[in-house]
mmCIF file of N, CA and C in Angstrom:
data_model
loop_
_atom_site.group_PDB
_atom_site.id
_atom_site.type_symbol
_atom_site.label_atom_id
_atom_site.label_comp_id
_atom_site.label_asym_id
_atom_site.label_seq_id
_atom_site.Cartn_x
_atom_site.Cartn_y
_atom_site.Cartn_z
ATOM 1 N N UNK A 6 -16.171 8.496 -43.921
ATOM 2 C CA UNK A 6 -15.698 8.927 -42.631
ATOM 3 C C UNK A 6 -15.472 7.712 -41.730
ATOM 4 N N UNK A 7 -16.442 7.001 -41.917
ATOM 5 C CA UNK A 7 -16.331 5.767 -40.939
ATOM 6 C C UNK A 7 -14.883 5.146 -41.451
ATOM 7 N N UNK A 8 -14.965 4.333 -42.896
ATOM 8 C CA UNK A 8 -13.867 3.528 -42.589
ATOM 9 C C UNK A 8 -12.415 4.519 -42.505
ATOM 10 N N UNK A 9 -12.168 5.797 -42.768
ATOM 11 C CA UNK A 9 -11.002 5.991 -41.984
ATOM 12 C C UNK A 9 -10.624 6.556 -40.625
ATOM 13 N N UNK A 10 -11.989 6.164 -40.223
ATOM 14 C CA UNK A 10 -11.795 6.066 -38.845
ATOM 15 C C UNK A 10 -11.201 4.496 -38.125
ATOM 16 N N UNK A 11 -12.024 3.227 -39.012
ATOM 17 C CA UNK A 11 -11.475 2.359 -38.715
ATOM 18 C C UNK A 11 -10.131 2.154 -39.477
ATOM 19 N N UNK A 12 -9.813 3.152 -39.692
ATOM 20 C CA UNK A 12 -8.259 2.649 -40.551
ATOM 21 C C UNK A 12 -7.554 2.780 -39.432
ATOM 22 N N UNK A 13 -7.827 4.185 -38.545
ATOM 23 C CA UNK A 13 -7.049 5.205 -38.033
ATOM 24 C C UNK A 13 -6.519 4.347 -36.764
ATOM 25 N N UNK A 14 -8.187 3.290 -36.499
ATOM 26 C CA UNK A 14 -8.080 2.994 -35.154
ATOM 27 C C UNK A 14 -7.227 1.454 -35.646
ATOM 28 N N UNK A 15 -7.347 1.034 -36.003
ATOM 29 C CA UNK A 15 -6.177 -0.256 -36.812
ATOM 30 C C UNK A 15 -4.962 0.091 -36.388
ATOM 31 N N UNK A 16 -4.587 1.058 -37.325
ATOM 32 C CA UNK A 16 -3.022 1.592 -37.443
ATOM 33 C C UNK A 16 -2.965 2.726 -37.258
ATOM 34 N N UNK A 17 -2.977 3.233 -35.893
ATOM 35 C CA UNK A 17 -2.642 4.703 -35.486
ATOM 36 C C UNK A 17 -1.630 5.582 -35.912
ATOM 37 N N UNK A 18 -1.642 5.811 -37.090
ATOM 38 C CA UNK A 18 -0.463 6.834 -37.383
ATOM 39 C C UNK A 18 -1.016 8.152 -37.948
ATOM 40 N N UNK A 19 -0.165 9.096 -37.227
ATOM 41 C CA UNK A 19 -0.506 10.558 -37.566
ATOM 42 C C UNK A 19 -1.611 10.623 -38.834
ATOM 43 N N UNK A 20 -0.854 10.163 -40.086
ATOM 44 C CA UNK A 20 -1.176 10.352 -41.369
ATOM 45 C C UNK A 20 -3.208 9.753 -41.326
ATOM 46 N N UNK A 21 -2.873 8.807 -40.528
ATOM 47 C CA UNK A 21 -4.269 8.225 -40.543
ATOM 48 C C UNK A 21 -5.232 8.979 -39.918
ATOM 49 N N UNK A 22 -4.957 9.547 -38.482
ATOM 50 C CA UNK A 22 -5.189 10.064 -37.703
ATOM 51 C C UNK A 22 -5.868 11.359 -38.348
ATOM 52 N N UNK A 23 -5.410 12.020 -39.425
ATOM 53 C CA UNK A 23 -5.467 13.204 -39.554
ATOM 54 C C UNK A 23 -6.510 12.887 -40.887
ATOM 55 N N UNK A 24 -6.263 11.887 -41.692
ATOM 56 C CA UNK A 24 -7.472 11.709 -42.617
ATOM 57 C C UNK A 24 -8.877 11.407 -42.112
ATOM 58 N N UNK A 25 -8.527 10.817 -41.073
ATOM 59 C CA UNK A 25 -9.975 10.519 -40.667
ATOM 60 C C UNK A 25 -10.925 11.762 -39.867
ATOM 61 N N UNK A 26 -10.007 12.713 -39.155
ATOM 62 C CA UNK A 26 -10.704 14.274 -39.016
ATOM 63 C C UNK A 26 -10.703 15.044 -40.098
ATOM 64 N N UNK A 27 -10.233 14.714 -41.364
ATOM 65 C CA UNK A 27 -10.450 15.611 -42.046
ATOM 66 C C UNK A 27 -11.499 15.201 -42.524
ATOM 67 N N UNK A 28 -12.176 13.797 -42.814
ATOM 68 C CA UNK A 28 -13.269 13.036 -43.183
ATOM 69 C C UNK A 28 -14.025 13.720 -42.111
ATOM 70 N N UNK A 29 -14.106 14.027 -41.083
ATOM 71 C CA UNK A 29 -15.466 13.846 -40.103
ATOM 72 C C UNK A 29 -15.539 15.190 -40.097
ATOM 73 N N UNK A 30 -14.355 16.194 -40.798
ATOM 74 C CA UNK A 30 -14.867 17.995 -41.192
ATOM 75 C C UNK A 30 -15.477 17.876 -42.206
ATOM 76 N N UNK A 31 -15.153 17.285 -43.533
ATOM 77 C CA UNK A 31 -15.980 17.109 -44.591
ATOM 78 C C UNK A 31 -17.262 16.230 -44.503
ATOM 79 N N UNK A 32 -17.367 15.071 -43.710
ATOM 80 C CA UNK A 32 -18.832 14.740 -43.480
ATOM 81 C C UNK A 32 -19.841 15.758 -42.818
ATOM 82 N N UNK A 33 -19.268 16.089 -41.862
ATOM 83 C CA UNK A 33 -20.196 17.658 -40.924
ATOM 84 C C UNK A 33 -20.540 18.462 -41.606
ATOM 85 N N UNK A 34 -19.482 19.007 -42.751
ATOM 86 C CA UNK A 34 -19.880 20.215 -43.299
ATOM 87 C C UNK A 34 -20.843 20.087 -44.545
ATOM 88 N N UNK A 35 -21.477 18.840 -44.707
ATOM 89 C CA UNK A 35 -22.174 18.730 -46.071
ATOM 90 C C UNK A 35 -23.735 19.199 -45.330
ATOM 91 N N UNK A 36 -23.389 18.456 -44.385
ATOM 92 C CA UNK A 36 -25.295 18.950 -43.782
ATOM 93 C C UNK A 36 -25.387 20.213 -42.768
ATOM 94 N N UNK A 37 -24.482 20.933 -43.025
ATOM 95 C CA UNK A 37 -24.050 22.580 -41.887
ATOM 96 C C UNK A 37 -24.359 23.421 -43.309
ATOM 97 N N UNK A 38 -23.821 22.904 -44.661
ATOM 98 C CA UNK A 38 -24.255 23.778 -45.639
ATOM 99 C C UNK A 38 -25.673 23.665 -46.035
ATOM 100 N N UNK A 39 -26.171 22.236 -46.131
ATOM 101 C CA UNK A 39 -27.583 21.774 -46.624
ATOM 102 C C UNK A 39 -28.778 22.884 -45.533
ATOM 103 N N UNK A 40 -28.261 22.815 -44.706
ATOM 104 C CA UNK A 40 -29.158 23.547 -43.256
ATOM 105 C C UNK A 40 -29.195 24.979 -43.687
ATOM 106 N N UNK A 41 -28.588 25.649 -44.682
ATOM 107 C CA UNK A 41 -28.499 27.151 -44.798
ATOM 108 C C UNK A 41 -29.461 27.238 -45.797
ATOM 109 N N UNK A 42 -30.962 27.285 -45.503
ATOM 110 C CA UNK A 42 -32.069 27.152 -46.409
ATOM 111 C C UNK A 42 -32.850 28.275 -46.243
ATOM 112 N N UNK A 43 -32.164 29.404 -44.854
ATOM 113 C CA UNK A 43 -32.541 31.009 -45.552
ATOM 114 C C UNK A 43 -33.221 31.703 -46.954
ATOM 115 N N UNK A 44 -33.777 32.438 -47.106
ATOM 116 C CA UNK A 44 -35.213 32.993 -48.309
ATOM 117 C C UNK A 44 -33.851 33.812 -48.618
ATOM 118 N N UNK A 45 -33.209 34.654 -47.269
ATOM 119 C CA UNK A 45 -32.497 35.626 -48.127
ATOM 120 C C UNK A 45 -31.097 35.331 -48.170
ATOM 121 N N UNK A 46 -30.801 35.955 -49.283
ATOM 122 C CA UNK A 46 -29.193 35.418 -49.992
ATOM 123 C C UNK A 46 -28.611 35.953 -49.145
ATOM 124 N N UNK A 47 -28.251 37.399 -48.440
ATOM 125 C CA UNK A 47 -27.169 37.299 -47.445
ATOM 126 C C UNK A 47 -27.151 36.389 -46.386
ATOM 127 N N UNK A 48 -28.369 35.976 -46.153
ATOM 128 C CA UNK A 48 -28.173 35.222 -44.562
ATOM 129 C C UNK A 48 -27.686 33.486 -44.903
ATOM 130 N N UNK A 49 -28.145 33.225 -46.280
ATOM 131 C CA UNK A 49 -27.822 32.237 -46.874
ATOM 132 C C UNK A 49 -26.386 32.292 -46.986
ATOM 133 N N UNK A 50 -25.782 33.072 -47.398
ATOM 134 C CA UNK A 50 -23.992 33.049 -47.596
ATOM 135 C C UNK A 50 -23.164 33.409 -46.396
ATOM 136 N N UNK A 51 -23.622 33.949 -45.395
ATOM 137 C CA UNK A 51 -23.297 34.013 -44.042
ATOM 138 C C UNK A 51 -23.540 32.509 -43.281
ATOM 139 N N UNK A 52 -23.972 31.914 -43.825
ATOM 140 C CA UNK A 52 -24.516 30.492 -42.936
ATOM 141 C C UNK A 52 -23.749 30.014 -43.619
ATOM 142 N N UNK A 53 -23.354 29.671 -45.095
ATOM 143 C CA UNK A 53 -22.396 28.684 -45.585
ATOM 144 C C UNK A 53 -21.082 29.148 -45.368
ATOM 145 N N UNK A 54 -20.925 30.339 -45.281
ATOM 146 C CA UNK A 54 -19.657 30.954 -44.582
ATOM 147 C C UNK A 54 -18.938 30.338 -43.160
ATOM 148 N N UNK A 55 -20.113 30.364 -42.525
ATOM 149 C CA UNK A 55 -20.092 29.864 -41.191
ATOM 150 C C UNK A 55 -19.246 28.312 -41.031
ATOM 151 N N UNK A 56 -20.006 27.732 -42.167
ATOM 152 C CA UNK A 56 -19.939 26.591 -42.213
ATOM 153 C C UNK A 56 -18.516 26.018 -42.809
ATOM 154 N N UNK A 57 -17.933 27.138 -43.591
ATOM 155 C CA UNK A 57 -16.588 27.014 -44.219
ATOM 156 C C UNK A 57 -16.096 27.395 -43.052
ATOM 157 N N UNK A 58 -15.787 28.078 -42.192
ATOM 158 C CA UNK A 58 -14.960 28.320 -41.332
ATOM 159 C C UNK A 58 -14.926 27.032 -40.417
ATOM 160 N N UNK A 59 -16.013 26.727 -39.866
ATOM 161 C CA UNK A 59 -15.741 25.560 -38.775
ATOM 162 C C UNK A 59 -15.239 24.437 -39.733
ATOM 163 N N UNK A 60 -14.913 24.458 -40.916
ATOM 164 C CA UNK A 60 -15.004 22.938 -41.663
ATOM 165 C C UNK A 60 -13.050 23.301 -41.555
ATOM 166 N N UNK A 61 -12.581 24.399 -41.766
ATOM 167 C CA UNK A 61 -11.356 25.310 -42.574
ATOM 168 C C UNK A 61 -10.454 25.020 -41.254
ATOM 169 N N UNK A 62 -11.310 25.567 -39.733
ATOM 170 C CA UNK A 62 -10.471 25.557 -38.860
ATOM 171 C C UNK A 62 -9.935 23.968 -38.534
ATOM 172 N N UNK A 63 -11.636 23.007 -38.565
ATOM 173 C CA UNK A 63 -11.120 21.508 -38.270
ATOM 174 C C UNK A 63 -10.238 20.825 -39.126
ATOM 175 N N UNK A 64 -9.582 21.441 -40.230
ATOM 176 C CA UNK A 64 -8.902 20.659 -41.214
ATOM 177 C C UNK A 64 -7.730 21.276 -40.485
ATOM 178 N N UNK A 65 -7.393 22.478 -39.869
ATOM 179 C CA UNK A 65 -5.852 22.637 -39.808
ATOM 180 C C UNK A 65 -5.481 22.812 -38.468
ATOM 181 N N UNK A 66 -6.662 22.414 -37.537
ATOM 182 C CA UNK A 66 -6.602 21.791 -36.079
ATOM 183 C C UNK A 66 -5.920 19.956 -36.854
ATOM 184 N N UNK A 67 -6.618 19.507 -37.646
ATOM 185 C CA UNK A 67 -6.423 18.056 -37.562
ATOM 186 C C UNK A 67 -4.854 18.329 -38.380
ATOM 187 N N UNK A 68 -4.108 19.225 -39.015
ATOM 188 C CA UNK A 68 -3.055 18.986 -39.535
ATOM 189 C C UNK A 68 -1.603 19.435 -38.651
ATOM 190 N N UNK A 69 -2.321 20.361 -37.931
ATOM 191 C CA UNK A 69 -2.030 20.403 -36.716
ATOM 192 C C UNK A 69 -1.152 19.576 -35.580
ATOM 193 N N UNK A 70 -2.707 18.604 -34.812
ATOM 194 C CA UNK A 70 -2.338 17.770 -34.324
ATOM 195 C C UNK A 70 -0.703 16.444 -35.114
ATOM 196 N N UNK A 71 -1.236 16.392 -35.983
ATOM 197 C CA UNK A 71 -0.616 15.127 -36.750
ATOM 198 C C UNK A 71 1.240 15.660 -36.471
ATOM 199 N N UNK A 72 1.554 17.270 -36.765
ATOM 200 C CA UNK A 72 2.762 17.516 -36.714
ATOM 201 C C UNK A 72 3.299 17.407 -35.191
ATOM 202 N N UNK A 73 2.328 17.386 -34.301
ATOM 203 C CA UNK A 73 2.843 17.316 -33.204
ATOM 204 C C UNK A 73 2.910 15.846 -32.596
ATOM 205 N N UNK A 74 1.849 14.772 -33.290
ATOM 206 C CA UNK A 74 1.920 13.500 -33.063
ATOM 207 C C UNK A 74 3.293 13.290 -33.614
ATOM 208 N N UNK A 75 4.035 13.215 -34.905
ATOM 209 C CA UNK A 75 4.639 13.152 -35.406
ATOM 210 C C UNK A 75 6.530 13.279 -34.519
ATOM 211 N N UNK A 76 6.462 14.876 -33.950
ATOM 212 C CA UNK A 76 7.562 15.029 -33.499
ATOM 213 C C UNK A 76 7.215 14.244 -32.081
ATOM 214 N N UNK A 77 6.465 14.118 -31.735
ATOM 215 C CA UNK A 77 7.055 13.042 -30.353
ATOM 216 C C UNK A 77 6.749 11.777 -30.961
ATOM 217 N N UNK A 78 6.489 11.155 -32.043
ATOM 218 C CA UNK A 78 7.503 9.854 -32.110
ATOM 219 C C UNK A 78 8.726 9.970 -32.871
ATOM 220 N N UNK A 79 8.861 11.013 -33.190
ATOM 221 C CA UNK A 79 10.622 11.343 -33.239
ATOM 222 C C UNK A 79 11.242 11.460 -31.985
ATOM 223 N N UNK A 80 10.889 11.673 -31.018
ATOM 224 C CA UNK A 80 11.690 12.371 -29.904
ATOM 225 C C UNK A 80 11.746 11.260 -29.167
ATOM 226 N N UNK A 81 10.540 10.097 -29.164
ATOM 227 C CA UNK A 81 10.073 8.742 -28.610
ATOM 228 C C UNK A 81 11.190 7.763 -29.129
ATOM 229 N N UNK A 82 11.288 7.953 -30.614
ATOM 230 C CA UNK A 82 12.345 7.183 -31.663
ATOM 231 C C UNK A 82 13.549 7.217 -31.471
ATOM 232 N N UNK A 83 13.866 8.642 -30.788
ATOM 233 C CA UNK A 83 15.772 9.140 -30.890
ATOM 234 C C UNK A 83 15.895 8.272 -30.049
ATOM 235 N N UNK A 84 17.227 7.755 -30.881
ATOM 236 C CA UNK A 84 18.320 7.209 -29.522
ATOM 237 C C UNK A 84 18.986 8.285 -28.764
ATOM 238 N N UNK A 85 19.491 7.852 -27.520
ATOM 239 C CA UNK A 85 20.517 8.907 -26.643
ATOM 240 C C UNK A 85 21.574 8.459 -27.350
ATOM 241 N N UNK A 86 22.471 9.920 -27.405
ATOM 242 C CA UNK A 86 23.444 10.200 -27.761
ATOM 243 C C UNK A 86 24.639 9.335 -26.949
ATOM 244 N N UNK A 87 25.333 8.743 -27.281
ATOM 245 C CA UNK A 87 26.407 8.090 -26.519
ATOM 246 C C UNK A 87 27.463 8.898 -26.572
ATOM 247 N N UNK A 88 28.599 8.953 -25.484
ATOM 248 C CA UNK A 88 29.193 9.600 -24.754
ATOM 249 C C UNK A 88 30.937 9.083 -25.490
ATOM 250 N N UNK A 89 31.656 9.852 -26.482
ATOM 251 C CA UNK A 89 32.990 9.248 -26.982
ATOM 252 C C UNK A 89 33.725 9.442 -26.089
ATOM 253 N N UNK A 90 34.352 8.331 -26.318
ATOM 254 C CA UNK A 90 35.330 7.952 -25.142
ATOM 255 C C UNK A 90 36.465 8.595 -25.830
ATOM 256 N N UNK A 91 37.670 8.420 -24.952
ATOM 257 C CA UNK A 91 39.301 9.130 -24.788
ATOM 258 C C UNK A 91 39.772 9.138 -26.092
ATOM 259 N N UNK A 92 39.371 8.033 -26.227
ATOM 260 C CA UNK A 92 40.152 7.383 -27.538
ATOM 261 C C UNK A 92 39.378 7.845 -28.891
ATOM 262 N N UNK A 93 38.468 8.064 -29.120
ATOM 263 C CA UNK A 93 37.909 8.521 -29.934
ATOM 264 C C UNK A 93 37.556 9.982 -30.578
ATOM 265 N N UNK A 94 38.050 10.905 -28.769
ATOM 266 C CA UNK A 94 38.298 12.086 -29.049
ATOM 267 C C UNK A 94 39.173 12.319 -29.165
ATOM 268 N N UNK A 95 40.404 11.756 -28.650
ATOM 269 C CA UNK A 95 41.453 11.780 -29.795
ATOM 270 C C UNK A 95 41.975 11.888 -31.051
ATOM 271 N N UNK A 96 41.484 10.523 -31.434
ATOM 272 C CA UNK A 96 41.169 10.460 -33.487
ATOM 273 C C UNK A 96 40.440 11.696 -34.101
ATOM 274 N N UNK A 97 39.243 12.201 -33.342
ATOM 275 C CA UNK A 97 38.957 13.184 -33.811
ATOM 276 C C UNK A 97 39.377 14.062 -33.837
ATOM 277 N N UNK A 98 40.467 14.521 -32.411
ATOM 278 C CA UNK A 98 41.272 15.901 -32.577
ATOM 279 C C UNK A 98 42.284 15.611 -33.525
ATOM 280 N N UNK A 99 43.006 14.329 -33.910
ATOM 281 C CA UNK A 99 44.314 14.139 -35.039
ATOM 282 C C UNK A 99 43.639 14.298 -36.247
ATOM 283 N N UNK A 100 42.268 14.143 -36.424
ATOM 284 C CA UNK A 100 41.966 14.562 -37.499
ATOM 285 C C UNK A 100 41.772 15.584 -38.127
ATOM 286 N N UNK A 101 41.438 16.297 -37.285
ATOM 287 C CA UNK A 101 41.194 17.814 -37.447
ATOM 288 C C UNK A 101 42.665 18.533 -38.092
ATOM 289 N N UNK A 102 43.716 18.225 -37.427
ATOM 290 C CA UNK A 102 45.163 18.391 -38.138
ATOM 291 C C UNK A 102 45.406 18.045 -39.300
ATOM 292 N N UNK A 103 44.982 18.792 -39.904
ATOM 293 C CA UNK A 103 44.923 18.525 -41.619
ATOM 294 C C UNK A 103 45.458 19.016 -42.104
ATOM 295 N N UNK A 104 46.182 20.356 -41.551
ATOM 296 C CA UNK A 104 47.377 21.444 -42.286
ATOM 297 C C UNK A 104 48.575 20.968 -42.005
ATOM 298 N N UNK A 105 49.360 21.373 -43.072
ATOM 299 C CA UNK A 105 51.018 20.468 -43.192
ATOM 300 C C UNK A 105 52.237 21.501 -42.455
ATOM 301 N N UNK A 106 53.009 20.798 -42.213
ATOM 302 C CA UNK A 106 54.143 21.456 -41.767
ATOM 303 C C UNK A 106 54.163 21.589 -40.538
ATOM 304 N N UNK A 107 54.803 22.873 -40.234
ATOM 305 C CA UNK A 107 54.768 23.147 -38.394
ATOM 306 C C UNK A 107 53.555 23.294 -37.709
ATOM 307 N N UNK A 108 52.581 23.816 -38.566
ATOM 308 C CA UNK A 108 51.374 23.863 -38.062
ATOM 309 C C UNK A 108 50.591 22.603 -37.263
ATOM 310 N N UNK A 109 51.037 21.501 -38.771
ATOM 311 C CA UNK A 109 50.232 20.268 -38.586
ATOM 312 C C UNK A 109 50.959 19.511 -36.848
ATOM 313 N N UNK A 110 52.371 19.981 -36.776
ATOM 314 C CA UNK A 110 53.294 19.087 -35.771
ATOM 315 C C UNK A 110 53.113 20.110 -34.108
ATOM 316 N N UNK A 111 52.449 21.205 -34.494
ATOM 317 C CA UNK A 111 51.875 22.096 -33.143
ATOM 318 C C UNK A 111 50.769 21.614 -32.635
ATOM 319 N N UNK A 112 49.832 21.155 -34.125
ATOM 320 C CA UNK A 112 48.461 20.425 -33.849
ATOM 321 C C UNK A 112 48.288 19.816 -32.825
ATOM 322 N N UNK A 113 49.163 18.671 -33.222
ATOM 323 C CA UNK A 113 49.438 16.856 -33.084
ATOM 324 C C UNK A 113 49.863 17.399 -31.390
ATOM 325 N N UNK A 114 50.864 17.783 -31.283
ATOM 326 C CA UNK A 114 51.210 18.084 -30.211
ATOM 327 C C UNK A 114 50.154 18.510 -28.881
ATOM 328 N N UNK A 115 49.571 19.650 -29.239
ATOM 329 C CA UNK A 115 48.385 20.084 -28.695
ATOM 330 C C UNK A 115 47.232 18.974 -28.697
ATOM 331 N N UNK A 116 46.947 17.998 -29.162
ATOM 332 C CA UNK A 116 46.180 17.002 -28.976
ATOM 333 C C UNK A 116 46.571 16.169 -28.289
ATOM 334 N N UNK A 117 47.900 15.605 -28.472
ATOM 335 C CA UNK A 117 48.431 14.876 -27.524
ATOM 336 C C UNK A 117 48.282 15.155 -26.201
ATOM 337 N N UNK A 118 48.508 16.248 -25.888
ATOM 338 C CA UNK A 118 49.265 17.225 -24.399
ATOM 339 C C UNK A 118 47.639 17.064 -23.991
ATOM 340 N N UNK A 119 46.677 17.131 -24.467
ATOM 341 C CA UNK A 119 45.380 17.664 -24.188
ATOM 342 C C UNK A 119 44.137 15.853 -23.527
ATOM 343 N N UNK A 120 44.839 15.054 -23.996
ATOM 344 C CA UNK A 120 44.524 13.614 -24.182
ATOM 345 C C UNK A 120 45.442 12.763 -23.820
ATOM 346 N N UNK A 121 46.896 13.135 -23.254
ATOM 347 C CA UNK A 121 47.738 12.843 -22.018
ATOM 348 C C UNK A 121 48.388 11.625 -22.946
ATOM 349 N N UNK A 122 48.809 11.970 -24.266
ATOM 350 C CA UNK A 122 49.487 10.821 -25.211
ATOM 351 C C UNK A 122 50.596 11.255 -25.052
ATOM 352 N N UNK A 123 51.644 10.325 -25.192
ATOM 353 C CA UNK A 123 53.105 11.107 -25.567
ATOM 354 C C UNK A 123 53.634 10.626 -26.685
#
């Protein structure tokens, strides 16, 4: 548990982040089960029960977190979208004219007229 905690704290990345809580659910839960030393067997399997649940929830709280660390350094990462200029929406509307004949020369036209080409 310890060293991927010091991994985590080294190199903070989700992936790390999330091994090292899953280490500190699996370190917790060895002595949450050892502690269920109940005489009687139901109260004994109700206590290790117990103990699977808090271990079950901290593993998918910690997998959790990591997807949400994750999308904001995507969102941190994106570049802004840049803005095409005249000329470029142009090329893109002549491209789009891909059908032949009168169609293709109504296209062209309509792109032109639309992007102030003559």
């Amino acid at each position: 548990m310890a060293r991927a905690q010091l991994e985590a704290r080294r190199e903070p990345t989700p992936d790390r982040e999330q091994a090292a809580k899953e280490a500190e659910a699996e370190a917790e839960f060895a002595p949450a089960k050892a502690a269920c030393r109940q005489p009687a067997d139901k109260a004994r399997k109700a206590c290790i029960r117990q103990a699977q649940g808090k271990r079950e929830a901290a593993l998918r709280q910690a997998k959790v977190e990591k997807v949400l660390a994750q999308r904001a350094q995507q969102r941190e990462s994106a570049e802004p979208r840049k803005e095409m200029t005249d000329k470029e929406k142009f090329a893109a509307a002549k491209a789009r004219c891909d059908m032949s004949g009168a169609e293709r020369d109504r296209c062209l036209t309509e792109a032109k007229r639309r992007f102030g080409k003559t």
